[in-house]
One Martini backbone bead per residue (centre of mass of N, CA, C, O) as a GRO file, in nm:
protein
  246
    1UNK     BB    1   0.098   0.034   0.020
    2UNK     BB    2   0.079   0.358   0.009
    3UNK     BB    3   0.336   0.596   0.161
    4UNK     BB    4   0.261   0.958   0.132
    5UNK     BB    5   0.295   1.092   0.377
    6UNK     BB    6   0.409   1.417   0.409
    7UNK     BB    7   0.286   1.488   0.121
    8UNK     BB    8   0.292   1.653  -0.205
    9UNK     BB    9   0.141   1.707  -0.519
   10UNK     BB   10   0.296   1.901  -0.784
   11UNK     BB   11   0.384   2.135  -0.983
   12UNK     BB   12   0.646   2.238  -1.140
   13UNK     BB   13   0.937   2.454  -1.115
   14UNK     BB   14   1.213   2.639  -1.166
   15UNK     BB   15   1.299   2.611  -0.855
   16UNK     BB   16   1.323   2.279  -0.887
   17UNK     BB   17   1.550   2.192  -1.083
   18UNK     BB   18   1.797   2.130  -0.901
   19UNK     BB   19   1.654   1.916  -0.725
   20UNK     BB   20   1.585   1.727  -0.962
   21UNK     BB   21   1.871   1.681  -1.068
   22UNK     BB   22   1.979   1.557  -0.807
   23UNK     BB   23   1.781   1.323  -0.807
   24UNK     BB   24   1.869   1.207  -1.080
   25UNK     BB   25   2.169   1.150  -1.000
   26UNK     BB   26   2.077   0.950  -0.747
   27UNK     BB   27   1.890   0.769  -0.953
   28UNK     BB   28   1.810   0.755  -1.259
   29UNK     BB   29   2.098   0.796  -1.386
   30UNK     BB   30   2.231   0.558  -1.204
   31UNK     BB   31   1.988   0.311  -1.210
   32UNK     BB   32   1.914   0.279  -1.484
   33UNK     BB   33   1.969   0.008  -1.675
   34UNK     BB   34   2.091   0.146  -1.935
   35UNK     BB   35   2.291   0.330  -1.790
   36UNK     BB   36   2.451   0.101  -1.660
   37UNK     BB   37   2.524  -0.064  -1.921
   38UNK     BB   38   2.692   0.207  -2.047
   39UNK     BB   39   2.804   0.416  -1.844
   40UNK     BB   40   2.679   0.718  -1.846
   41UNK     BB   41   2.800   0.815  -1.583
   42UNK     BB   42   2.970   0.961  -1.353
   43UNK     BB   43   3.076   0.971  -1.028
   44UNK     BB   44   2.827   1.193  -0.975
   45UNK     BB   45   2.579   1.113  -1.173
   46UNK     BB   46   2.649   1.258  -1.448
   47UNK     BB   47   2.473   1.397  -1.755
   48UNK     BB   48   2.446   1.660  -1.950
   49UNK     BB   49   2.257   1.560  -2.179
   50UNK     BB   50   2.035   1.441  -1.991
   51UNK     BB   51   1.981   1.698  -1.830
   52UNK     BB   52   1.882   1.860  -2.070
   53UNK     BB   53   1.637   1.683  -2.125
   54UNK     BB   54   1.499   1.729  -1.851
   55UNK     BB   55   1.472   2.039  -1.877
   56UNK     BB   56   1.299   2.031  -2.141
   57UNK     BB   57   1.055   1.879  -1.993
   58UNK     BB   58   1.011   2.097  -1.816
   59UNK     BB   59   0.798   2.319  -1.632
   60UNK     BB   60   0.630   2.600  -1.531
   61UNK     BB   61   0.590   2.680  -1.182
   62UNK     BB   62   0.587   2.627  -0.728
   63UNK     BB   63   0.750   2.626  -0.452
   64UNK     BB   64   0.873   2.394  -0.209
   65UNK     BB   65   1.061   2.191  -0.065
   66UNK     BB   66   1.150   1.864  -0.085
   67UNK     BB   67   1.255   1.650  -0.332
   68UNK     BB   68   1.144   1.289  -0.363
   69UNK     BB   69   0.992   1.322  -0.648
   70UNK     BB   70   0.963   1.255  -1.015
   71UNK     BB   71   0.753   1.343  -1.308
   72UNK     BB   72   0.816   1.330  -1.657
   73UNK     BB   73   0.621   1.486  -1.910
   74UNK     BB   74   0.484   1.435  -2.247
   75UNK     BB   75   0.438   1.490  -2.602
   76UNK     BB   76   0.277   1.308  -2.871
   77UNK     BB   77   0.280   1.274  -3.229
   78UNK     BB   78   0.240   1.196  -3.527
   79UNK     BB   79   0.569   1.165  -3.673
   80UNK     BB   80   0.809   1.164  -3.435
   81UNK     BB   81   1.032   0.948  -3.502
   82UNK     BB   82   1.221   1.106  -3.687
   83UNK     BB   83   1.315   1.302  -3.466
   84UNK     BB   84   1.436   1.090  -3.279
   85UNK     BB   85   1.649   0.988  -3.483
   86UNK     BB   86   1.793   1.259  -3.526
   87UNK     BB   87   1.871   1.308  -3.227
   88UNK     BB   88   2.043   1.057  -3.199
   89UNK     BB   89   2.257   1.124  -3.428
   90UNK     BB   90   2.331   1.419  -3.284
   91UNK     BB   91   2.453   1.297  -3.045
   92UNK     BB   92   2.765   1.344  -2.868
   93UNK     BB   93   2.696   1.096  -2.686
   94UNK     BB   94   2.760   0.766  -2.729
   95UNK     BB   95   2.591   0.642  -2.495
   96UNK     BB   96   2.326   0.799  -2.541
   97UNK     BB   97   2.288   0.720  -2.837
   98UNK     BB   98   2.213   0.426  -2.784
   99UNK     BB   99   1.951   0.492  -2.631
  100UNK     BB  100   1.809   0.670  -2.845
  101UNK     BB  101   1.802   0.455  -3.063
  102UNK     BB  102   1.634   0.254  -2.904
  103UNK     BB  103   1.382   0.438  -2.855
  104UNK     BB  104   1.320   0.475  -3.155
  105UNK     BB  105   1.282   0.176  -3.221
  106UNK     BB  106   1.058   0.128  -3.016
  107UNK     BB  107   0.857   0.332  -3.132
  108UNK     BB  108   0.830   0.196  -3.410
  109UNK     BB  109   0.747  -0.094  -3.311
  110UNK     BB  110   0.503  -0.023  -3.129
  111UNK     BB  111   0.297   0.161  -3.274
  112UNK     BB  112   0.062   0.325  -3.125
  113UNK     BB  113  -0.083   0.489  -3.351
  114UNK     BB  114  -0.151   0.232  -3.517
  115UNK     BB  115  -0.331   0.104  -3.284
  116UNK     BB  116  -0.449   0.427  -3.246
  117UNK     BB  117  -0.583   0.613  -3.497
  118UNK     BB  118  -0.778   0.811  -3.320
  119UNK     BB  119  -0.513   0.929  -3.212
  120UNK     BB  120  -0.341   1.264  -3.201
  121UNK     BB  121  -0.241   1.228  -2.895
  122UNK     BB  122   0.002   1.186  -2.623
  123UNK     BB  123   0.090   1.089  -2.296
  124UNK     BB  124   0.423   1.085  -2.165
  125UNK     BB  125   0.609   0.889  -1.950
  126UNK     BB  126   0.955   0.944  -1.912
  127UNK     BB  127   1.023   1.015  -1.595
  128UNK     BB  128   1.126   0.846  -1.287
  129UNK     BB  129   1.199   0.969  -0.952
  130UNK     BB  130   1.340   0.838  -0.636
  131UNK     BB  131   1.427   0.856  -0.338
  132UNK     BB  132   1.582   0.617  -0.157
  133UNK     BB  133   1.418   0.676   0.119
  134UNK     BB  134   1.124   0.641  -0.062
  135UNK     BB  135   1.128   0.363  -0.132
  136UNK     BB  136   0.841   0.156  -0.113
  137UNK     BB  137   0.594   0.404  -0.076
  138UNK     BB  138   0.439   0.486  -0.359
  139UNK     BB  139   0.543   0.729  -0.529
  140UNK     BB  140   0.540   0.641  -0.827
  141UNK     BB  141   0.241   0.562  -0.833
  142UNK     BB  142   0.131   0.843  -0.750
  143UNK     BB  143   0.243   0.996  -0.996
  144UNK     BB  144   0.096   0.832  -1.214
  145UNK     BB  145  -0.188   0.882  -1.106
  146UNK     BB  146  -0.179   1.189  -1.141
  147UNK     BB  147  -0.146   1.185  -1.444
  148UNK     BB  148  -0.415   1.036  -1.498
  149UNK     BB  149  -0.603   1.254  -1.372
  150UNK     BB  150  -0.503   1.505  -1.566
  151UNK     BB  151  -0.529   1.423  -1.868
  152UNK     BB  152  -0.826   1.514  -1.947
  153UNK     BB  153  -0.773   1.821  -1.887
  154UNK     BB  154  -0.544   1.813  -2.135
  155UNK     BB  155  -0.674   1.628  -2.380
  156UNK     BB  156  -0.629   1.320  -2.320
  157UNK     BB  157  -0.670   0.959  -2.429
  158UNK     BB  158  -0.352   0.883  -2.384
  159UNK     BB  159  -0.115   0.672  -2.217
  160UNK     BB  160   0.250   0.644  -2.208
  161UNK     BB  161   0.503   0.380  -2.130
  162UNK     BB  162   0.847   0.305  -2.106
  163UNK     BB  163   0.978   0.003  -1.962
  164UNK     BB  164   1.320  -0.057  -1.867
  165UNK     BB  165   1.202  -0.154  -1.595
  166UNK     BB  166   1.067  -0.385  -1.386
  167UNK     BB  167   0.954  -0.183  -1.174
  168UNK     BB  168   0.785  -0.001  -1.366
  169UNK     BB  169   0.610  -0.232  -1.474
  170UNK     BB  170   0.477  -0.302  -1.203
  171UNK     BB  171   0.347  -0.024  -1.161
  172UNK     BB  172   0.164  -0.037  -1.415
  173UNK     BB  173   0.008  -0.293  -1.329
  174UNK     BB  174  -0.121  -0.161  -1.075
  175UNK     BB  175  -0.278   0.045  -1.291
  176UNK     BB  176  -0.394  -0.131  -1.533
  177UNK     BB  177  -0.211  -0.155  -1.760
  178UNK     BB  178  -0.124  -0.205  -2.109
  179UNK     BB  179   0.053  -0.427  -2.296
  180UNK     BB  180   0.172  -0.364  -2.649
  181UNK     BB  181   0.492  -0.412  -2.594
  182UNK     BB  182   0.790  -0.626  -2.639
  183UNK     BB  183   1.154  -0.649  -2.552
  184UNK     BB  184   1.447  -0.800  -2.557
  185UNK     BB  185   1.773  -0.724  -2.510
  186UNK     BB  186   1.890  -0.978  -2.665
  187UNK     BB  187   1.734  -0.870  -2.947
  188UNK     BB  188   1.927  -0.612  -2.935
  189UNK     BB  189   2.136  -0.535  -3.203
  190UNK     BB  190   2.384  -0.464  -3.381
  191UNK     BB  191   2.487  -0.418  -3.675
  192UNK     BB  192   2.625  -0.707  -3.779
  193UNK     BB  193   2.526  -0.849  -3.497
  194UNK     BB  194   2.491  -1.075  -3.198
  195UNK     BB  195   2.531  -0.845  -2.999
  196UNK     BB  196   2.419  -0.693  -2.745
  197UNK     BB  197   2.390  -0.366  -2.645
  198UNK     BB  198   2.240  -0.474  -2.384
  199UNK     BB  199   2.329  -0.587  -2.023
  200UNK     BB  200   2.146  -0.601  -1.784
  201UNK     BB  201   2.059  -0.655  -1.480
  202UNK     BB  202   1.891  -0.833  -1.287
  203UNK     BB  203   1.547  -0.820  -1.381
  204UNK     BB  204   1.645  -0.666  -1.658
  205UNK     BB  205   1.535  -0.809  -1.976
  206UNK     BB  206   1.334  -0.567  -2.071
  207UNK     BB  207   1.086  -0.402  -2.266
  208UNK     BB  208   0.782  -0.203  -2.200
  209UNK     BB  209   0.469  -0.106  -2.344
  210UNK     BB  210   0.235   0.119  -2.208
  211UNK     BB  211  -0.123   0.168  -2.173
  212UNK     BB  212  -0.384   0.426  -2.127
  213UNK     BB  213  -0.712   0.485  -2.120
  214UNK     BB  214  -0.886   0.787  -2.103
  215UNK     BB  215  -1.134   0.907  -1.941
  216UNK     BB  216  -1.394   1.123  -2.059
  217UNK     BB  217  -1.490   1.392  -1.908
  218UNK     BB  218  -1.639   1.702  -1.852
  219UNK     BB  219  -1.323   1.840  -1.855
  220UNK     BB  220  -1.157   1.753  -2.117
  221UNK     BB  221  -1.212   2.042  -2.294
  222UNK     BB  222  -1.099   2.287  -2.097
  223UNK     BB  223  -0.799   2.189  -2.163
  224UNK     BB  224  -0.506   2.285  -2.317
  225UNK     BB  225  -0.213   2.155  -2.482
  226UNK     BB  226   0.114   2.232  -2.503
  227UNK     BB  227   0.347   2.062  -2.702
  228UNK     BB  228   0.608   2.233  -2.574
  229UNK     BB  229   0.504   2.112  -2.305
  230UNK     BB  230   0.473   1.999  -1.968
  231UNK     BB  231   0.350   1.752  -1.725
  232UNK     BB  232   0.496   1.801  -1.415
  233UNK     BB  233   0.590   1.617  -1.117
  234UNK     BB  234   0.616   1.664  -0.758
  235UNK     BB  235   0.747   1.560  -0.449
  236UNK     BB  236   0.673   1.703  -0.133
  237UNK     BB  237   0.823   1.763   0.174
  238UNK     BB  238   0.682   1.752   0.509
  239UNK     BB  239   0.650   1.860   0.819
  240UNK     BB  240   0.385   1.776   1.013
  241UNK     BB  241   0.237   1.594   0.791
  242UNK     BB  242  -0.063   1.365   0.714
  243UNK     BB  243  -0.139   1.464   0.421
  244UNK     BB  244  -0.262   1.463   0.104
  245UNK     BB  245  -0.203   1.668  -0.192
  246UNK     BB  246  -0.379   1.704  -0.525
   0.00000   0.00000   0.00000
């Protein structure tokens, strides 16, 4: 059961950026299976190119409190895979380039828009990070649930997340998401090679793409989403508070 008392979930702001980047360095950048497999970060858990990607995903909105978890979300529309492939090829970091190429290949093979041709845009959960001291307390699940709650207000009918970690896949299954594509890391090899590009440690044996269809309520058309911005959420810790604020 989720234990996120003494926290509230709110929209991120520019004043949160450094706290979120520090959280990313200590968790997502250092622990994500593909990052570990290619040795993406330096001794301090930093990767400037990946941090730039995280900052580009964040949106502006109010400060306060220590960030103990963050969920960075973005928008995709049909035809975006070509841009992902171009960004991968132009990436100056060879380790990150491997990951970006993989994600572009995954996007093309999963073909979510082909499976749901009536959808003209989707909300993608791109990155989730949780402070080590708060893991196992339902923070990641609460962040994803908050994204699901707000999606119809932003005009989305579909949520998508690529789970490169077995743990994030389990979290999506807890939310009754549907797996529409999966691929084992052992089956993703470099051109003209039988050697896998990634060999993450168990239990991370493959990637899964999950979707959730968003129920369209009475408020679904009242808010429009700017596709150049994200709906990103942070979990903020408070002392002497025992209720969640959503």
